[in-house]
mmCIF file of C-alpha atoms and ligand atoms in Angstrom:
data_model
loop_
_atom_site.group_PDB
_atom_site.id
_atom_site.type_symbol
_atom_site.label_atom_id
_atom_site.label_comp_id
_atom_site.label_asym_id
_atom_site.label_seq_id
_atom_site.Cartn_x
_atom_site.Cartn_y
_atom_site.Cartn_z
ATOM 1 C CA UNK A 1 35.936 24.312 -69.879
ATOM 2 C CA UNK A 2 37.645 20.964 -68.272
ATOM 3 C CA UNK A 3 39.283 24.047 -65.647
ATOM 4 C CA UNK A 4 35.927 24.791 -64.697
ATOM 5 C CA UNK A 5 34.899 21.254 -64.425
ATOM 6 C CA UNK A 6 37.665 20.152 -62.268
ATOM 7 C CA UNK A 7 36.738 23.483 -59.518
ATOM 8 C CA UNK A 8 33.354 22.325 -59.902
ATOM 9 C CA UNK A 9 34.397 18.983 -58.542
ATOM 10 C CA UNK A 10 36.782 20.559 -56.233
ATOM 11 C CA UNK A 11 33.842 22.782 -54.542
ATOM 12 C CA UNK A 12 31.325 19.689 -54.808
ATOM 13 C CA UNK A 13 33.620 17.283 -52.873
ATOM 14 C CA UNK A 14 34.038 20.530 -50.453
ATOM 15 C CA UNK A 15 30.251 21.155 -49.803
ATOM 16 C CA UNK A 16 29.475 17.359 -49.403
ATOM 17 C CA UNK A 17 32.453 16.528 -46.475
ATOM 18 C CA UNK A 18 30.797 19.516 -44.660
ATOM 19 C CA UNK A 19 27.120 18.297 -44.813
ATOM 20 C CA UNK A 20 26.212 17.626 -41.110
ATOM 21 C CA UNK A 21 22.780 16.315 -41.571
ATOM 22 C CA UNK A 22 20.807 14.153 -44.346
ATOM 23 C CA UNK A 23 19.006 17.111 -44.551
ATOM 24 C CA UNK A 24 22.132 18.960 -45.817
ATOM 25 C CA UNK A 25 23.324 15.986 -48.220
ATOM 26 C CA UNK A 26 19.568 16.442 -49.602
ATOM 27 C CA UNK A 27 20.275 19.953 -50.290
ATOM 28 C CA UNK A 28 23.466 19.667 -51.592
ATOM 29 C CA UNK A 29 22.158 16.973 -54.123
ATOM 30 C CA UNK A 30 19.496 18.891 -55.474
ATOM 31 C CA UNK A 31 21.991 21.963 -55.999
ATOM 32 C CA UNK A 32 24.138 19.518 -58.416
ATOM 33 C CA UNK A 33 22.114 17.148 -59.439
ATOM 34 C CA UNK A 34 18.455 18.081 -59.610
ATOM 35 C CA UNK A 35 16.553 19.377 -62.343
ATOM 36 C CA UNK A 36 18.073 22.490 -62.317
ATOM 37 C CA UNK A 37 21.580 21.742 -60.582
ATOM 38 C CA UNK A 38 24.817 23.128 -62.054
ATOM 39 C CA UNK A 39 26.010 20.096 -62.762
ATOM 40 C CA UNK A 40 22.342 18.759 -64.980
ATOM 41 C CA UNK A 41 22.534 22.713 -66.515
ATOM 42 C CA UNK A 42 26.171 21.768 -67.739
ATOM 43 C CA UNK A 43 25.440 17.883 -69.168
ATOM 44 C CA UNK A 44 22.129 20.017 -71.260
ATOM 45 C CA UNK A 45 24.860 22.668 -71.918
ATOM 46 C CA UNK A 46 26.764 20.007 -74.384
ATOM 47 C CA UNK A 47 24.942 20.432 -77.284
ATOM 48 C CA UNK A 48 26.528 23.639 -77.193
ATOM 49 C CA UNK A 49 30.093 22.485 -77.309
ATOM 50 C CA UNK A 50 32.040 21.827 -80.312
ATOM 51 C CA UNK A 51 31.390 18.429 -81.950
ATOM 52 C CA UNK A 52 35.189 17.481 -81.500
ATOM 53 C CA UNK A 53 34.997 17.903 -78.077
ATOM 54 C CA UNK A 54 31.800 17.147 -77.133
ATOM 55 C CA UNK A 55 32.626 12.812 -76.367
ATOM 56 C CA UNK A 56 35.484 13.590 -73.798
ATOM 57 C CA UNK A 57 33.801 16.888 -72.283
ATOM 58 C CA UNK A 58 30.738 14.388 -72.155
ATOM 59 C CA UNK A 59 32.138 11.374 -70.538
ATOM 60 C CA UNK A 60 34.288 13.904 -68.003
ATOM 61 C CA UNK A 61 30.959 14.911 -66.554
ATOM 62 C CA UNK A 62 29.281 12.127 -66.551
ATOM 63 C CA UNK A 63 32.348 10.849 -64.709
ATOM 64 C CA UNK A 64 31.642 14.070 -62.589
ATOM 65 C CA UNK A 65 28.217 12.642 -61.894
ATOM 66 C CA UNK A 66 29.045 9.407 -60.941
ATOM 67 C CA UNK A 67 31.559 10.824 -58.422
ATOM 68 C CA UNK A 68 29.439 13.115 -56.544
ATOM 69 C CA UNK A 69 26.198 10.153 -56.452
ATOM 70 C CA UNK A 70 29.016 8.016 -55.003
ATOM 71 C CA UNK A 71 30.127 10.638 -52.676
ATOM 72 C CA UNK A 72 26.735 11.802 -51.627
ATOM 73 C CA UNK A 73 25.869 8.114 -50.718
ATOM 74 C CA UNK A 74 28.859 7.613 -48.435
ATOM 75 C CA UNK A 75 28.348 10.620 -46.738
ATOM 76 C CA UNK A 76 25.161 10.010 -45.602
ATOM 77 C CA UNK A 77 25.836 6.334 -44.676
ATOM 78 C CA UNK A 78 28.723 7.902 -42.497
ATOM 79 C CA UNK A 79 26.681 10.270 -41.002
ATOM 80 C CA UNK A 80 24.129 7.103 -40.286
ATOM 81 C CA UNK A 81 26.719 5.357 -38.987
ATOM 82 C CA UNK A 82 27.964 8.236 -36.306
ATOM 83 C CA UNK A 83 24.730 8.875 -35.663
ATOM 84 C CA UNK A 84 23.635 4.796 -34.510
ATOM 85 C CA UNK A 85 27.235 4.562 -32.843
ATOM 86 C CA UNK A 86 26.086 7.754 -30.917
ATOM 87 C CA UNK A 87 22.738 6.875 -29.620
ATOM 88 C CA UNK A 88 23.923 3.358 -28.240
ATOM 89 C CA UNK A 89 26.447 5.202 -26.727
ATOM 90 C CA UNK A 90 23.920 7.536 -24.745
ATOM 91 C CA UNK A 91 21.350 4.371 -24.420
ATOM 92 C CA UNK A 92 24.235 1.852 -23.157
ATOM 93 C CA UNK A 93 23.798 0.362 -19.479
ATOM 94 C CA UNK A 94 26.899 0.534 -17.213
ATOM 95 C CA UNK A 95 26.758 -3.286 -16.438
ATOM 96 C CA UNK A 96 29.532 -2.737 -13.596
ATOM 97 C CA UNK A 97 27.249 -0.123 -11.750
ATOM 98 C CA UNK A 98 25.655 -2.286 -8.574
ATOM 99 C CA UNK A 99 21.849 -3.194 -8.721
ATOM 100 C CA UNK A 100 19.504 -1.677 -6.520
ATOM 101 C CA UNK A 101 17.850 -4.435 -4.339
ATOM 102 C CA UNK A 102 13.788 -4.908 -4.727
ATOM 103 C CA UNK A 103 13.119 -6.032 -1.233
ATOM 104 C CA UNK A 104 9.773 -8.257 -1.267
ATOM 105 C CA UNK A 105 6.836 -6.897 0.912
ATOM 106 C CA UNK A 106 5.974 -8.472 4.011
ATOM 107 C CA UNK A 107 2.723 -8.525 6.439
ATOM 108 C CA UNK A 108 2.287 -5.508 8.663
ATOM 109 C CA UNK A 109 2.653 -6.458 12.241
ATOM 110 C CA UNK A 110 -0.985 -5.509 13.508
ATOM 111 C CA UNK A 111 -2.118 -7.852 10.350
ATOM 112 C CA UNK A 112 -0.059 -10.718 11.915
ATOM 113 C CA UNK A 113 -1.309 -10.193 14.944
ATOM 114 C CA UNK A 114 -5.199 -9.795 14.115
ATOM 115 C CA UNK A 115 -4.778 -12.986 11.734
ATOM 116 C CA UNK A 116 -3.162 -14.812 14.650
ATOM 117 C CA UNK A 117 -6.211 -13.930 17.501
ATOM 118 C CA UNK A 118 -9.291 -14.729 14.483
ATOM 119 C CA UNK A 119 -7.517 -18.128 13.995
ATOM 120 C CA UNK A 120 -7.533 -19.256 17.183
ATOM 121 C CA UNK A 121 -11.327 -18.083 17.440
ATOM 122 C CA UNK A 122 -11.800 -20.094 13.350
ATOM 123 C CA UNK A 123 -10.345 -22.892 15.732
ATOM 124 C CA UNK A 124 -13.139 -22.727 17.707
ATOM 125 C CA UNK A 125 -16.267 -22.528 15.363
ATOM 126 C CA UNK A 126 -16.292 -18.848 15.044
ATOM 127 C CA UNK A 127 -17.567 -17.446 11.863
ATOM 128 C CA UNK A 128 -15.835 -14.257 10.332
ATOM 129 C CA UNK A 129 -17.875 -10.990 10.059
ATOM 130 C CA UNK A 130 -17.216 -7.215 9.265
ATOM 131 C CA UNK A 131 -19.211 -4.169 9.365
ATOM 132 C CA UNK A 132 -18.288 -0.223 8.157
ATOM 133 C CA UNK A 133 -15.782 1.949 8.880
ATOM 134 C CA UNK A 134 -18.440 4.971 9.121
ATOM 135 C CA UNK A 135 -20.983 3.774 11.113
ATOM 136 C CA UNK A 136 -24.385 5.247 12.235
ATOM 137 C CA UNK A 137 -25.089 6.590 15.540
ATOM 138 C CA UNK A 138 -27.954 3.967 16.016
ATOM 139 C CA UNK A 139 -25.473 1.144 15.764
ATOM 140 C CA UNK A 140 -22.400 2.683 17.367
ATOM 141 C CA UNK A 141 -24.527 3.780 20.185
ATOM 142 C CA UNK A 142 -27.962 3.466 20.436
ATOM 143 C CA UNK A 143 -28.737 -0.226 19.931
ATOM 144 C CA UNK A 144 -25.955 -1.129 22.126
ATOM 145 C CA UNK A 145 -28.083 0.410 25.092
ATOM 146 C CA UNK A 146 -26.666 4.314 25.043
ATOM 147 C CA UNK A 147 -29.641 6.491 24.402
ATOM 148 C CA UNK A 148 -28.555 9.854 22.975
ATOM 149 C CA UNK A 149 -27.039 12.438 25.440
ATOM 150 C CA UNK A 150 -26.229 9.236 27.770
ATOM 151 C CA UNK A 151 -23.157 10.333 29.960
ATOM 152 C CA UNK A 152 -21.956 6.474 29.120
ATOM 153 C CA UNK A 153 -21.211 7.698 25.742
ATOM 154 C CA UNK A 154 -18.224 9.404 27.149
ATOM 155 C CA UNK A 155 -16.202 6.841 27.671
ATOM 156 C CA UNK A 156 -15.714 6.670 23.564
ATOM 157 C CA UNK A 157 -13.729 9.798 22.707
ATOM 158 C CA UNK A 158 -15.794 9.873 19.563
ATOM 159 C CA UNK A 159 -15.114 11.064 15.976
ATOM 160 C CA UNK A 160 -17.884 12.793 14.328
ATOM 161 C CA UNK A 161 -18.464 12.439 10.539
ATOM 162 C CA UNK A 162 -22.211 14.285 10.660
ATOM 163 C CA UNK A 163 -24.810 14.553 13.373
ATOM 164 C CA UNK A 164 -25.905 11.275 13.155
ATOM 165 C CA UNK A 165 -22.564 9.423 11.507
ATOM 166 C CA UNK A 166 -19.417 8.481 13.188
ATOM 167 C CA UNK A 167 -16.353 6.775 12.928
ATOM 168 C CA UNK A 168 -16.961 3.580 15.187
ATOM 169 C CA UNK A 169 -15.293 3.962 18.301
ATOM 170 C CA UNK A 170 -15.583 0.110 18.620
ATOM 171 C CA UNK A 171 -16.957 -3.216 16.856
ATOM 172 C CA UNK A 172 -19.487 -3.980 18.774
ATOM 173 C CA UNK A 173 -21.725 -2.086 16.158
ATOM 174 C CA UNK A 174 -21.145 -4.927 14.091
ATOM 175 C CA UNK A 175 -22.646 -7.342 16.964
ATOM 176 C CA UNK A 176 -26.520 -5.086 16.006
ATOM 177 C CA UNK A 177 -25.507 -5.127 12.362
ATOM 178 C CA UNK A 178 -25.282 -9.142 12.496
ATOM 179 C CA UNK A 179 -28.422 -10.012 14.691
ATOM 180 C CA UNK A 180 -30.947 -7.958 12.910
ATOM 181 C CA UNK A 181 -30.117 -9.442 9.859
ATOM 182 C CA UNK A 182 -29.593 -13.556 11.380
ATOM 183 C CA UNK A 183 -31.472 -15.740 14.143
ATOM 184 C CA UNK A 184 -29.325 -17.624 16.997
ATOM 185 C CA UNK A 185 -27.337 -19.500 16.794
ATOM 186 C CA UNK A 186 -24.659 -17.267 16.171
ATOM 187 C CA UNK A 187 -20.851 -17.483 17.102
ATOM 188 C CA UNK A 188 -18.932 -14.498 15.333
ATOM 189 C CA UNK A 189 -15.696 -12.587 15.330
ATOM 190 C CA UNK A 190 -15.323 -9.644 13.653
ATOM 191 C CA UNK A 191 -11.767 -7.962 13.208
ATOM 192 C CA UNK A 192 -11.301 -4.293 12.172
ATOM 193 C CA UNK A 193 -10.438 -0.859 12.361
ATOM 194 C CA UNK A 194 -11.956 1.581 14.831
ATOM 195 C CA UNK A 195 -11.264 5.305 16.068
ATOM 196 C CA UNK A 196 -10.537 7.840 19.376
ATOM 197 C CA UNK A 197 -9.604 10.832 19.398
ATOM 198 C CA UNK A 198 -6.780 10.144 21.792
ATOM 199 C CA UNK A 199 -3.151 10.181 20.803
ATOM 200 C CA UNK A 200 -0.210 9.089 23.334
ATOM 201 C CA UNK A 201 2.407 6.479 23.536
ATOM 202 C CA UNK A 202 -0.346 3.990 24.695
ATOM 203 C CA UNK A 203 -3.123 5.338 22.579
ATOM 204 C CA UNK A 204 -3.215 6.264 18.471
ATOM 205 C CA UNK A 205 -6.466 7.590 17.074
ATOM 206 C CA UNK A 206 -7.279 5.126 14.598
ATOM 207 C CA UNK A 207 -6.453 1.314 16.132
ATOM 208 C CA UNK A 208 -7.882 -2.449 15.591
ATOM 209 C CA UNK A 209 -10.114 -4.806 17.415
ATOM 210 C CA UNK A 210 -11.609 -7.801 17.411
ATOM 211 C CA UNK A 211 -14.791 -8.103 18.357
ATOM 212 C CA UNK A 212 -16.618 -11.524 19.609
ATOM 213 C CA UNK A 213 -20.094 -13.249 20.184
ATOM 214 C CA UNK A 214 -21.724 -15.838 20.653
ATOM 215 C CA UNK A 215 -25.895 -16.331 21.019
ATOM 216 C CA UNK A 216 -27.653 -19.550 21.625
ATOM 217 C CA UNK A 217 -30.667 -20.562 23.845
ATOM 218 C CA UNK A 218 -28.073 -21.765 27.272
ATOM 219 C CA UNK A 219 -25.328 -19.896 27.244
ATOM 220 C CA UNK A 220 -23.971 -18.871 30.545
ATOM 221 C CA UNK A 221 -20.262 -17.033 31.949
ATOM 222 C CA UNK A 222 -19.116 -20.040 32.318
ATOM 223 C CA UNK A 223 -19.112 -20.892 27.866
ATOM 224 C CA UNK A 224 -17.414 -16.951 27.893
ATOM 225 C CA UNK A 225 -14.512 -17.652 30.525
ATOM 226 C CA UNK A 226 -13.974 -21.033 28.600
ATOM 227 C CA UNK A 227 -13.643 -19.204 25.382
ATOM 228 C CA UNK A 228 -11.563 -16.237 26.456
ATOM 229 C CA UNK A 229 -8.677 -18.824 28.328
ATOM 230 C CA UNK A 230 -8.396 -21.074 25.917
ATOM 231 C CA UNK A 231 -7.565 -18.123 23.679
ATOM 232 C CA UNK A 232 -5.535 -16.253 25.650
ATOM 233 C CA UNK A 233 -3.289 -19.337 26.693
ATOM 234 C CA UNK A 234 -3.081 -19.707 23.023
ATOM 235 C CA UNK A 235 -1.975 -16.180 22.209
ATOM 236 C CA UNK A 236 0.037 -16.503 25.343
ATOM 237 C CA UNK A 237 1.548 -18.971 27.277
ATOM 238 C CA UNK A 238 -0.065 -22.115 27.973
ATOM 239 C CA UNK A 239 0.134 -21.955 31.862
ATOM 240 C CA UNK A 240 -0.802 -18.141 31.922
ATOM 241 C CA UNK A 241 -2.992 -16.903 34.624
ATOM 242 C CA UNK A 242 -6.512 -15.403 33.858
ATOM 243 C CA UNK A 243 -8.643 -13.045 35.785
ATOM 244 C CA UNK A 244 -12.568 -11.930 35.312
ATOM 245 C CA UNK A 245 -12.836 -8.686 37.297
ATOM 246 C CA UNK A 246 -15.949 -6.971 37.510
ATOM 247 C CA UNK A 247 -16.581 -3.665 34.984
ATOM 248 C CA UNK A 248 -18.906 -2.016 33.354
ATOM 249 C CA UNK A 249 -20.320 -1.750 30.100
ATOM 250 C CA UNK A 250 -23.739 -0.299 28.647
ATOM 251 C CA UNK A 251 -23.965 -3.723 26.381
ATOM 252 C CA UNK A 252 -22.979 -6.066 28.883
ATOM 253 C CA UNK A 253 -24.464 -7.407 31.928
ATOM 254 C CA UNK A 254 -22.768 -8.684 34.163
ATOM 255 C CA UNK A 255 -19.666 -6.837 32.410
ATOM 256 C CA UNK A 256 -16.135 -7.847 33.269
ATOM 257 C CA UNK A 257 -12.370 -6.891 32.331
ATOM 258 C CA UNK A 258 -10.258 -10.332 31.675
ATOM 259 C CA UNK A 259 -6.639 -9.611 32.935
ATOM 260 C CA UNK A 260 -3.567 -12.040 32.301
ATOM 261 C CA UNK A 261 -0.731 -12.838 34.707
ATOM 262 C CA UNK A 262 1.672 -10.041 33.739
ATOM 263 C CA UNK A 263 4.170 -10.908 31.212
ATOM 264 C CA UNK A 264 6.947 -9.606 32.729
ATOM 265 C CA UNK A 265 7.297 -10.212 36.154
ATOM 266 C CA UNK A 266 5.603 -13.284 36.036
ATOM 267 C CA UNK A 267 2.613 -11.797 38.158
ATOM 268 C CA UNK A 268 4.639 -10.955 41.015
ATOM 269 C CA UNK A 269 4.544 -7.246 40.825
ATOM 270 C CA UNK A 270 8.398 -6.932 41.070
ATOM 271 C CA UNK A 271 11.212 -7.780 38.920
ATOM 272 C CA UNK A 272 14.235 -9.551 39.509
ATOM 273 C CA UNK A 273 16.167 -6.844 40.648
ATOM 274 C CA UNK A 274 13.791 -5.891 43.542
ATOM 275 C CA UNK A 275 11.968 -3.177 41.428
ATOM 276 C CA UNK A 276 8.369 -2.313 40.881
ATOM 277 C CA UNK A 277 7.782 -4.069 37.221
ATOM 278 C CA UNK A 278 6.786 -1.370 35.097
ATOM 279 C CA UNK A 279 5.027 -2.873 32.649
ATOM 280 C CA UNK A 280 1.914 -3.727 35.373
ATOM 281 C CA UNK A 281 3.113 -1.277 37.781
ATOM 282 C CA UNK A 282 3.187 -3.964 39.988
ATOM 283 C CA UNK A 283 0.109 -5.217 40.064
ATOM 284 C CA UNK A 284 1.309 -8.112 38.805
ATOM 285 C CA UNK A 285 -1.889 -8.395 36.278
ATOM 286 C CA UNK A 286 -2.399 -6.784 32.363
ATOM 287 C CA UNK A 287 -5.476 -5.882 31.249
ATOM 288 C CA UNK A 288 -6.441 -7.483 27.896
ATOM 289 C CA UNK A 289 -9.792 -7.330 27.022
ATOM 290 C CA UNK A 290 -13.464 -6.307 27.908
ATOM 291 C CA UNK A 291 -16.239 -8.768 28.019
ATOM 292 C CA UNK A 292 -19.485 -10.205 29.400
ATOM 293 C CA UNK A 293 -23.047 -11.092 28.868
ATOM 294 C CA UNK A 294 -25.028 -9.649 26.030
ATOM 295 C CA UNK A 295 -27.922 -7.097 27.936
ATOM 296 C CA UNK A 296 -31.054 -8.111 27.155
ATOM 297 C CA UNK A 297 -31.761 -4.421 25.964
ATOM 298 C CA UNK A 298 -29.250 -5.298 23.132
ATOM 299 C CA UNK A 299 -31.130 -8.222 22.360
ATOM 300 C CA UNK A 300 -34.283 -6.126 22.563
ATOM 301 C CA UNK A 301 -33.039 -3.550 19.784
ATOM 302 C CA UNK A 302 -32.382 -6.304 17.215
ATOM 303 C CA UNK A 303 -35.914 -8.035 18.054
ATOM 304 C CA UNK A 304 -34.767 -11.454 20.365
ATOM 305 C CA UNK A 305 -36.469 -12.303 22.858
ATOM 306 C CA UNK A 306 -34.498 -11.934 26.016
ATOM 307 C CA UNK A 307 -36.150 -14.256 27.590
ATOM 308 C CA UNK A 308 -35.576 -17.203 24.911
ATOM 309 C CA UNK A 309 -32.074 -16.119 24.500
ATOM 310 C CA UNK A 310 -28.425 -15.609 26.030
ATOM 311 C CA UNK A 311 -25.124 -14.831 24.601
ATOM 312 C CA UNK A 312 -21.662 -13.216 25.620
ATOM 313 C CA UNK A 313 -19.208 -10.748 23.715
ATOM 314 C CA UNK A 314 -16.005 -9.581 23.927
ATOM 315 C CA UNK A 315 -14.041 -6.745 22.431
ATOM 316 C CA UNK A 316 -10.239 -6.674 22.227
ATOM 317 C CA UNK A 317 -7.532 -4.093 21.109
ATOM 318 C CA UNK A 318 -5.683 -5.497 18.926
ATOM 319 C CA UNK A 319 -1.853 -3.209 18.971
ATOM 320 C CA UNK A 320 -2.719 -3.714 22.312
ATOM 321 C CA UNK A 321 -2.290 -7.501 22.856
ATOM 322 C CA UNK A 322 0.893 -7.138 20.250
ATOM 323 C CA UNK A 323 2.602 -4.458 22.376
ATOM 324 C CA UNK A 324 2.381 -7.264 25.664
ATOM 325 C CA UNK A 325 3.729 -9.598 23.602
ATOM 326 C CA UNK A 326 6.043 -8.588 21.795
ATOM 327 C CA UNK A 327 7.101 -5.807 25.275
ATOM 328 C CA UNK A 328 6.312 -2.463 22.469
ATOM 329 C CA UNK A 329 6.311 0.350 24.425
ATOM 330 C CA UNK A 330 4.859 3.138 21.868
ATOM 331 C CA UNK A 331 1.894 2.481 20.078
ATOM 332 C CA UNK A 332 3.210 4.791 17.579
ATOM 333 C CA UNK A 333 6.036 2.545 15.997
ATOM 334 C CA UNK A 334 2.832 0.222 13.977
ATOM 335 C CA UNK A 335 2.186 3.380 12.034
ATOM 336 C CA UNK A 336 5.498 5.341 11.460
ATOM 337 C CA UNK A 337 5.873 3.228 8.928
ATOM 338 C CA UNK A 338 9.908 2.703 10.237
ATOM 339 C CA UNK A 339 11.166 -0.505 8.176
ATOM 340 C CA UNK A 340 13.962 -1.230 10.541
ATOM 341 C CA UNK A 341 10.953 -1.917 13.425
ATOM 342 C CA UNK A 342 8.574 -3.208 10.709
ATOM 343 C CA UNK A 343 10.672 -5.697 9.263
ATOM 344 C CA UNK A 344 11.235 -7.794 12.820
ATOM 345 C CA UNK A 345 8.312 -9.132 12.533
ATOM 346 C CA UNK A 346 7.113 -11.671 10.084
HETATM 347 N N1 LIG B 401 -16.673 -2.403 22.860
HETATM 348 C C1 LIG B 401 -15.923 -2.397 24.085
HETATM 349 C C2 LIG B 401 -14.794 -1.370 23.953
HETATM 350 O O1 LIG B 401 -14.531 -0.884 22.935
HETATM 351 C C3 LIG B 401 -15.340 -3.744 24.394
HETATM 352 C C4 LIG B 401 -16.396 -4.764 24.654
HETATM 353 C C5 LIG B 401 -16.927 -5.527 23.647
HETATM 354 C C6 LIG B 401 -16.863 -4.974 25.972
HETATM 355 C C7 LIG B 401 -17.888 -6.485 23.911
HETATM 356 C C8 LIG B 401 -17.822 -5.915 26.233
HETATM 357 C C9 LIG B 401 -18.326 -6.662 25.201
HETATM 358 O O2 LIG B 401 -14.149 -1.001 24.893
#
């Protein structure tokens, strides 16, 4: 009897070093010590040993008892142990790895740039306006004196959403939009996105304006060329040169085309080195913007009376004005999205 106590002890301390899991150590408990384990069938079994021997047989497995509880317990705290030392292993951060830098965001050029042409107009008295994206065919056209099928139309390489809806090819729609709705007198710029189907280093399909006006009852070229050279010697250089050349537009009469001194050569038409300046191809003169008196068709559309009012508008390209001055020479480069070109400006 104490021989087979002393395997069974042997075996138990075996089986509970081996136990991998607390699922194991659970298993190997109730096999000893559960209701039916060998070693709670042996401690019943006493009554069947010999009275004389019965206290030390006794007190040897109860001994027995206390062993594997003890044993049990420190197993599974071991296996606790390995397995918390483990995980904060696998979760640990390499402190001596170097951090990857969170550079902050900055304005896109073509924001800088619009922001910088509506203060200068905010300077002025201007008032801030916008109009949709997807504009109808009334506004985008009609109202600003193209009747449908109008071969003036052309000049807008237009994108077509449904019969009757386009993307606005400019933002002089919102010029309609803001007179039906107000009464003179109105002084408004309106910044925003428009689109072409035209793609080349000079053109991109989807570009910015801004867009100007300005209605009251005496308003003559003479407010408009005011306006338009105080801003551009603001956006440019104080002493630049500005020219009004004659154009046309459907929405405008008279129209005109404002041109500034050219950046480059200074207006000359030729660079320091004797050569034809490319940027104006010698001309000497860059064309910035298109402008001019508000028709009194347009005025007719949105219910003035052309008779009782005047006004002028302007429309300008925004990447435009930015590629001048800042000498760009694709158009592309605001919308590759390159950081090394985006983050010279700011
Ligand atoms: N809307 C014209 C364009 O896109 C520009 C313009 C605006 C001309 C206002 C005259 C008056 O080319």
């Amino acid at each position: 009897m104490l021989d087979a106590n002393e395997s069974l002890r042997d075996e138990a301390l075996v089986r509970i070093d081996q136990c991998a899991s607390e699922e194991e150590i659970e298993q190997v408990r109730i096999e000893y010590l559960g209701r039916k384990g060998i070693l709670t069938l042996r401690l019943r079994g006493l009554r069947e040993v010999p009275v004389e021997e019965r206290p030390r047989i006794g007190e040897q497995l109860n001994r027995l008892r206390l062993l594997i509880e003890d044993r049990l317990a420190a197993r599974l705290s071991q296996l606790k142990k390995q397995a918390q030392e483990r995980a904060i292993r696998e979760e640990s951060v390499d402190i001596s790895l170097s951090g990857s830098r969170w550079e902050p965001g900055r304005v896109h050029p073509v924001t800088l740039m619009m922001d910088e042409i509506v203060d200068v107009f905010l300077g002025m008295g201007f008032e801030i306006a916008r109009g949709p994206d997807i504009e109808d065919d009334y506004h985008n056209f009609e109202a600003l004196n193209m009747p449908k099928d109008h071969p003036a139309r052309g000049m807008w390489d237009t994108f077509f959403v449904s019969d009757d809806l386009v993307l606005r090819t400019h933002t002089s729609p919102v010029q309609i939009r803001i007179m039906e709705k107000r009464q003179p007198p109105l002084q408004i710029i309106a910044p925003g996105a428009v689109y072409r189907h035209d793609d080349d280093a000079t053109h991109s399909p989807m570009f910015h304006q801004v867009e100007g006006f300005m209605v009251d009852s005496h308003i003559a070229f003479s407010d408009l060329k005011g306006v338009l050279t105080h801003f551009l010697r603001q956006v440019f250089r104080e002493d630049t040169g500005v020219r009004f050349r004659p154009s046309f537009f459907p929405f405008t009469e008279p129209s005109a085309e404002v041109d500034i001194q050219c950046l480059i050569c200074g207006g000359q038409g030729i660079t320091a080195d004797r050569q034809s300046c490319r940027v104006c191809k010698g001309s000497g003169w860059l064309e910035i913007l298109g402008a001019g008196l508000i028709d009194p068709e347009v005025f007719r559309f949105v219910g003035y009376d052309p008779e009782k009012v005047a006004g002028f508008a302007f429309g300008m390209g925004v990447e435009r004005i930015a590629m001048l001055k800042y000498g760009i020479e694709d158009i592309r480069l605001f919308f590759q999205n390159d950081l090394r070109f985006l983050r010279q400006f700011s």
